[in-house]
């Protein structure tokens, strides 16, 4: 019997892709050149990056040798391979890029659903199970979708799918320190996030009695850990110096620490 939690994240990933598709699918070709908040990246770059990473995920699941080749290429140019992949896709005609992205999403969806639940698949960091890979793809789809929405002046309605992004952000706490050459605090933090919607649901992580705490809206936490907004523009509260420091450096994504967004940037 399939793992219900895995099926849920696969479904949520599919829905996240559809939501972004609805933003870009009917745009005129000229709009794909619009700049987004990511310096040097247009709408086309954002979709091209998602397509490139979906393809890498598909190869991880279905062709380990081919994926190993991608890793070798990344190691040759660690500071530029992500931008190079986005640039290559962005050079396509928008209709062609859109078609390739849609086909890649469908192929990845099928591969995730058919993957052995307990198998671990190679990645640029530690190997991942299919459900974890789907969570990571959802996080990236949501984050780059935010860039697209900002560029188009669209304010998206947050959904319960953000729970996957929030969970990755919490679990990546120590990574955020390590990527900056810092030592992570020894104890866990308590994180309490108000879920989207009006039902009063709160998503909680960490010991209830932890002295270091983060509280606030789940949307704001997800914007912070994906570096789509500056903490000064978010309604997040830190209790304790370690928790306060974490809000300055938190990131949910792998790779070098990014510059983040300037205070006051539109979202």
CSV table of C-alpha atoms in Angstrom, one decimal:
chain,number,residue,atom,x,y,z
A,1,UNK,CA,0.0,0.0,0.0
A,2,UNK,CA,1.4,3.5,-0.9
A,3,UNK,CA,2.5,5.7,2.0
A,4,UNK,CA,-0.3,8.2,2.5
A,5,UNK,CA,2.1,11.0,3.4
A,6,UNK,CA,4.1,10.4,0.2
A,7,UNK,CA,1.0,10.3,-1.9
A,8,UNK,CA,0.0,13.7,-0.3
A,9,UNK,CA,3.2,15.4,-1.2
A,10,UNK,CA,3.1,14.0,-4.7
A,11,UNK,CA,-0.4,15.5,-5.1
A,12,UNK,CA,0.7,18.8,-3.6
A,13,UNK,CA,3.7,19.0,-5.9
A,14,UNK,CA,1.4,18.5,-8.9
A,15,UNK,CA,-1.0,21.2,-7.6
A,16,UNK,CA,1.9,23.6,-7.0
A,17,UNK,CA,3.1,23.2,-10.6
A,18,UNK,CA,-0.4,23.7,-11.9
A,19,UNK,CA,-0.8,27.0,-9.9
A,20,UNK,CA,2.4,28.4,-11.5
A,21,UNK,CA,1.4,27.1,-14.9
A,22,UNK,CA,-1.8,29.1,-14.6
A,23,UNK,CA,0.3,32.2,-14.1
A,24,UNK,CA,2.5,31.8,-17.2
A,25,UNK,CA,0.5,29.5,-19.5
A,26,UNK,CA,-1.4,32.2,-21.3
A,27,UNK,CA,1.1,35.0,-21.2
A,28,UNK,CA,2.1,36.5,-24.6
A,29,UNK,CA,5.6,35.6,-25.6
A,30,UNK,CA,6.9,39.1,-24.9
A,31,UNK,CA,6.0,38.8,-21.2
A,32,UNK,CA,8.5,35.9,-20.7
A,33,UNK,CA,11.3,38.5,-20.9
A,34,UNK,CA,10.0,40.4,-17.9
A,35,UNK,CA,12.6,40.8,-15.2
A,36,UNK,CA,11.9,39.1,-11.8
A,37,UNK,CA,13.3,40.0,-8.4
A,38,UNK,CA,16.2,37.5,-9.0
A,39,UNK,CA,18.9,39.7,-10.6
A,40,UNK,CA,19.4,38.8,-14.2
A,41,UNK,CA,16.5,36.3,-14.3
A,42,UNK,CA,13.4,36.8,-16.4
A,43,UNK,CA,10.2,34.9,-16.2
A,44,UNK,CA,11.7,32.5,-18.8
A,45,UNK,CA,14.8,31.9,-16.6
A,46,UNK,CA,12.5,31.0,-13.6
A,47,UNK,CA,10.6,28.4,-15.6
A,48,UNK,CA,13.8,27.2,-17.3
A,49,UNK,CA,15.4,26.6,-14.0
A,50,UNK,CA,12.5,24.6,-12.7
A,51,UNK,CA,12.5,22.5,-15.9
A,52,UNK,CA,16.2,21.9,-15.6
A,53,UNK,CA,15.9,20.8,-12.0
A,54,UNK,CA,12.9,18.6,-12.7
A,55,UNK,CA,15.0,16.9,-15.4
A,56,UNK,CA,17.8,16.4,-12.9
A,57,UNK,CA,15.3,14.9,-10.4
A,58,UNK,CA,13.9,12.6,-13.1
A,59,UNK,CA,17.4,11.3,-14.0
A,60,UNK,CA,18.1,10.7,-10.3
A,61,UNK,CA,15.1,8.5,-10.1
A,62,UNK,CA,15.5,6.7,-13.4
A,63,UNK,CA,19.1,6.9,-14.6
A,64,UNK,CA,21.8,7.1,-11.9
A,65,UNK,CA,24.7,7.1,-14.5
A,66,UNK,CA,23.2,10.0,-16.4
A,67,UNK,CA,22.6,11.9,-13.1
A,68,UNK,CA,26.3,11.2,-12.1
A,69,UNK,CA,27.3,13.0,-15.3
A,70,UNK,CA,25.3,16.0,-14.2
A,71,UNK,CA,27.0,16.1,-10.9
A,72,UNK,CA,30.4,15.9,-12.6
A,73,UNK,CA,29.4,19.0,-14.7
A,74,UNK,CA,28.3,20.8,-11.6
A,75,UNK,CA,31.6,20.1,-9.9
A,76,UNK,CA,33.5,21.6,-12.8
A,77,UNK,CA,31.6,24.9,-12.5
A,78,UNK,CA,30.0,25.1,-9.0
A,79,UNK,CA,29.3,28.8,-9.1
A,80,UNK,CA,27.7,29.0,-12.6
A,81,UNK,CA,26.1,25.6,-13.5
A,82,UNK,CA,22.7,26.7,-12.1
A,83,UNK,CA,22.7,30.0,-14.0
A,84,UNK,CA,23.9,28.2,-17.1
A,85,UNK,CA,21.1,25.7,-17.0
A,86,UNK,CA,18.5,28.5,-16.7
A,87,UNK,CA,20.2,30.5,-19.5
A,88,UNK,CA,20.0,27.6,-21.8
A,89,UNK,CA,16.3,27.0,-21.3
A,90,UNK,CA,15.5,30.7,-21.3
A,91,UNK,CA,16.9,30.9,-24.9
A,92,UNK,CA,14.1,28.7,-26.1
A,93,UNK,CA,11.0,30.1,-27.6
A,94,UNK,CA,8.5,30.6,-24.8
A,95,UNK,CA,6.0,28.1,-26.3
A,96,UNK,CA,8.8,25.5,-26.5
A,97,UNK,CA,10.0,26.1,-23.0
A,98,UNK,CA,6.5,25.8,-21.7
A,99,UNK,CA,5.9,22.6,-23.5
A,100,UNK,CA,9.1,21.1,-22.2
A,101,UNK,CA,8.4,22.2,-18.7
A,102,UNK,CA,4.9,20.6,-18.8
A,103,UNK,CA,6.3,17.4,-20.2
A,104,UNK,CA,9.0,17.2,-17.6
A,105,UNK,CA,6.6,17.8,-14.8
A,106,UNK,CA,4.4,14.9,-16.0
A,107,UNK,CA,7.4,12.6,-16.4
A,108,UNK,CA,8.7,13.4,-12.9
A,109,UNK,CA,5.2,12.9,-11.4
A,110,UNK,CA,5.1,9.4,-12.9
A,111,UNK,CA,8.6,8.5,-11.7
A,112,UNK,CA,7.9,9.7,-8.2
A,113,UNK,CA,4.7,7.8,-8.0
A,114,UNK,CA,6.3,4.6,-9.2
A,115,UNK,CA,9.5,4.9,-7.1
A,116,UNK,CA,10.1,2.4,-4.3
A,117,UNK,CA,9.1,4.3,-1.1
A,118,UNK,CA,12.2,3.2,0.9
A,119,UNK,CA,14.8,3.6,-1.9
A,120,UNK,CA,17.2,6.5,-1.7
A,121,UNK,CA,18.2,8.3,-4.8
A,122,UNK,CA,21.3,10.4,-5.5
A,123,UNK,CA,21.3,14.1,-5.3
A,124,UNK,CA,23.8,17.0,-5.2
A,125,UNK,CA,23.7,16.7,-1.4
A,126,UNK,CA,22.7,13.6,0.6
A,127,UNK,CA,20.6,10.9,-1.2
A,128,UNK,CA,16.8,11.3,-0.8
A,129,UNK,CA,13.7,9.2,-0.8
A,130,UNK,CA,11.1,10.0,-3.4
A,131,UNK,CA,8.8,11.8,-0.9
A,132,UNK,CA,11.7,14.0,0.2
A,133,UNK,CA,12.6,14.8,-3.4
A,134,UNK,CA,9.0,15.8,-4.0
A,135,UNK,CA,9.0,18.1,-1.0
A,136,UNK,CA,12.2,19.7,-2.3
A,137,UNK,CA,10.7,20.2,-5.7
A,138,UNK,CA,7.6,21.7,-4.2
A,139,UNK,CA,9.7,24.1,-2.2
A,140,UNK,CA,11.5,25.2,-5.3
A,141,UNK,CA,8.4,25.5,-7.4
A,142,UNK,CA,6.7,27.6,-4.8
A,143,UNK,CA,9.8,29.9,-4.3
A,144,UNK,CA,10.4,30.5,-8.0
A,145,UNK,CA,6.6,30.8,-8.4
A,146,UNK,CA,6.8,33.7,-5.9
A,147,UNK,CA,9.4,35.4,-8.1
A,148,UNK,CA,7.1,35.0,-11.1
A,149,UNK,CA,4.1,36.3,-9.1
A,150,UNK,CA,6.1,39.3,-7.9
A,151,UNK,CA,7.2,40.1,-11.4
A,152,UNK,CA,3.5,40.0,-12.6
A,153,UNK,CA,2.2,41.9,-9.7
A,154,UNK,CA,0.1,38.9,-8.5
A,155,UNK,CA,-0.6,38.3,-4.9
A,156,UNK,CA,-1.0,34.5,-4.4
A,157,UNK,CA,-3.3,33.0,-1.8
A,158,UNK,CA,-1.2,30.8,0.5
A,159,UNK,CA,-2.3,27.2,0.9
A,160,UNK,CA,-1.7,24.3,3.2
A,161,UNK,CA,1.0,23.1,0.7
A,162,UNK,CA,3.3,25.5,2.6
A,163,UNK,CA,3.7,22.9,5.3
A,164,UNK,CA,6.2,21.2,3.1
A,165,UNK,CA,8.3,24.4,2.7
A,166,UNK,CA,8.1,25.2,6.4
A,167,UNK,CA,9.2,21.7,7.4
A,168,UNK,CA,12.2,21.9,5.1
A,169,UNK,CA,13.1,25.3,6.5
A,170,UNK,CA,13.0,24.0,10.1
A,171,UNK,CA,15.0,20.9,9.2
A,172,UNK,CA,17.6,22.9,7.3
A,173,UNK,CA,18.4,25.1,10.4
A,174,UNK,CA,21.9,23.5,11.0
A,175,UNK,CA,22.7,23.6,7.3
A,176,UNK,CA,22.2,27.4,7.3
A,177,UNK,CA,24.9,27.7,9.9
A,178,UNK,CA,27.2,25.2,8.2
A,179,UNK,CA,27.1,26.8,4.8
A,180,UNK,CA,28.3,30.0,6.4
A,181,UNK,CA,31.1,28.3,8.3
A,182,UNK,CA,29.2,28.8,11.6
A,183,UNK,CA,28.5,26.3,14.5
A,184,UNK,CA,24.8,25.6,15.0
A,185,UNK,CA,23.3,25.9,18.5
A,186,UNK,CA,23.2,22.6,20.4
A,187,UNK,CA,19.6,22.7,21.4
A,188,UNK,CA,16.5,22.5,19.2
A,189,UNK,CA,14.3,25.6,18.7
A,190,UNK,CA,10.5,25.7,19.1
A,191,UNK,CA,8.8,26.9,15.9
A,192,UNK,CA,5.1,27.8,16.0
A,193,UNK,CA,3.6,28.9,12.7
A,194,UNK,CA,0.0,30.1,12.0
A,195,UNK,CA,-1.2,28.0,9.1
A,196,UNK,CA,-2.9,29.7,6.1
A,197,UNK,CA,-6.7,30.1,6.5
A,198,UNK,CA,-9.0,31.2,9.2
A,199,UNK,CA,-9.3,27.9,11.2
A,200,UNK,CA,-6.6,28.9,13.8
A,201,UNK,CA,-4.4,25.9,13.0
A,202,UNK,CA,-0.8,26.1,14.2
A,203,UNK,CA,2.1,24.1,12.8
A,204,UNK,CA,4.6,23.3,15.5
A,205,UNK,CA,8.2,21.9,15.5
A,206,UNK,CA,10.6,21.2,18.2
A,207,UNK,CA,10.3,20.8,22.0
A,208,UNK,CA,7.4,22.7,23.5
A,209,UNK,CA,9.6,23.9,26.4
A,210,UNK,CA,12.5,25.1,24.2
A,211,UNK,CA,13.7,28.5,25.4
A,212,UNK,CA,14.7,29.6,21.8
A,213,UNK,CA,11.5,30.2,19.8
A,214,UNK,CA,10.2,31.5,16.5
A,215,UNK,CA,6.5,32.4,16.1
A,216,UNK,CA,4.5,34.0,13.2
A,217,UNK,CA,2.6,33.3,10.1
A,218,UNK,CA,3.7,30.2,8.1
A,219,UNK,CA,3.7,32.3,4.9
A,220,UNK,CA,6.2,34.7,6.4
A,221,UNK,CA,8.4,31.9,7.6
A,222,UNK,CA,8.4,30.3,4.1
A,223,UNK,CA,9.2,33.6,2.5
A,224,UNK,CA,12.1,34.0,4.9
A,225,UNK,CA,13.7,30.6,4.5
A,226,UNK,CA,13.4,30.7,0.7
A,227,UNK,CA,14.9,34.2,0.8
A,228,UNK,CA,11.9,35.8,-1.0
A,229,UNK,CA,11.5,38.5,1.6
A,230,UNK,CA,13.6,40.3,4.2
A,231,UNK,CA,12.9,39.5,7.8
A,232,UNK,CA,12.3,43.2,8.4
A,233,UNK,CA,9.2,43.0,6.2
A,234,UNK,CA,7.8,39.9,7.9
A,235,UNK,CA,5.7,39.3,11.1
A,236,UNK,CA,8.1,36.8,12.6
A,237,UNK,CA,9.1,37.0,16.3
A,238,UNK,CA,12.3,35.5,17.8
A,239,UNK,CA,12.7,34.7,21.5
A,240,UNK,CA,16.3,34.2,22.5
A,241,UNK,CA,19.5,35.4,20.8
A,242,UNK,CA,20.1,32.1,18.9
A,243,UNK,CA,16.7,32.2,17.4
A,244,UNK,CA,17.1,35.8,16.5
A,245,UNK,CA,20.4,35.0,14.8
A,246,UNK,CA,18.8,32.2,12.8
A,247,UNK,CA,16.2,34.5,11.3
A,248,UNK,CA,19.1,36.4,9.8
A,249,UNK,CA,20.6,33.4,8.0
A,250,UNK,CA,17.8,30.8,7.6
A,251,UNK,CA,17.6,29.1,4.2
A,252,UNK,CA,15.7,26.1,3.0
A,253,UNK,CA,17.6,25.5,-0.2
A,254,UNK,CA,20.9,23.7,-0.8
A,255,UNK,CA,24.0,25.6,-2.0
A,256,UNK,CA,25.8,28.8,-1.1
A,257,UNK,CA,24.0,31.4,1.0
A,258,UNK,CA,22.3,33.9,-1.3
A,259,UNK,CA,22.2,37.7,-0.8
A,260,UNK,CA,18.5,37.6,0.0
A,261,UNK,CA,16.1,40.4,-0.6
A,262,UNK,CA,16.4,44.0,0.4
A,263,UNK,CA,14.0,45.4,3.0
A,264,UNK,CA,10.9,46.9,1.5
A,265,UNK,CA,11.0,44.8,-1.6
A,266,UNK,CA,7.5,44.2,-3.0
A,267,UNK,CA,5.9,40.8,-2.6
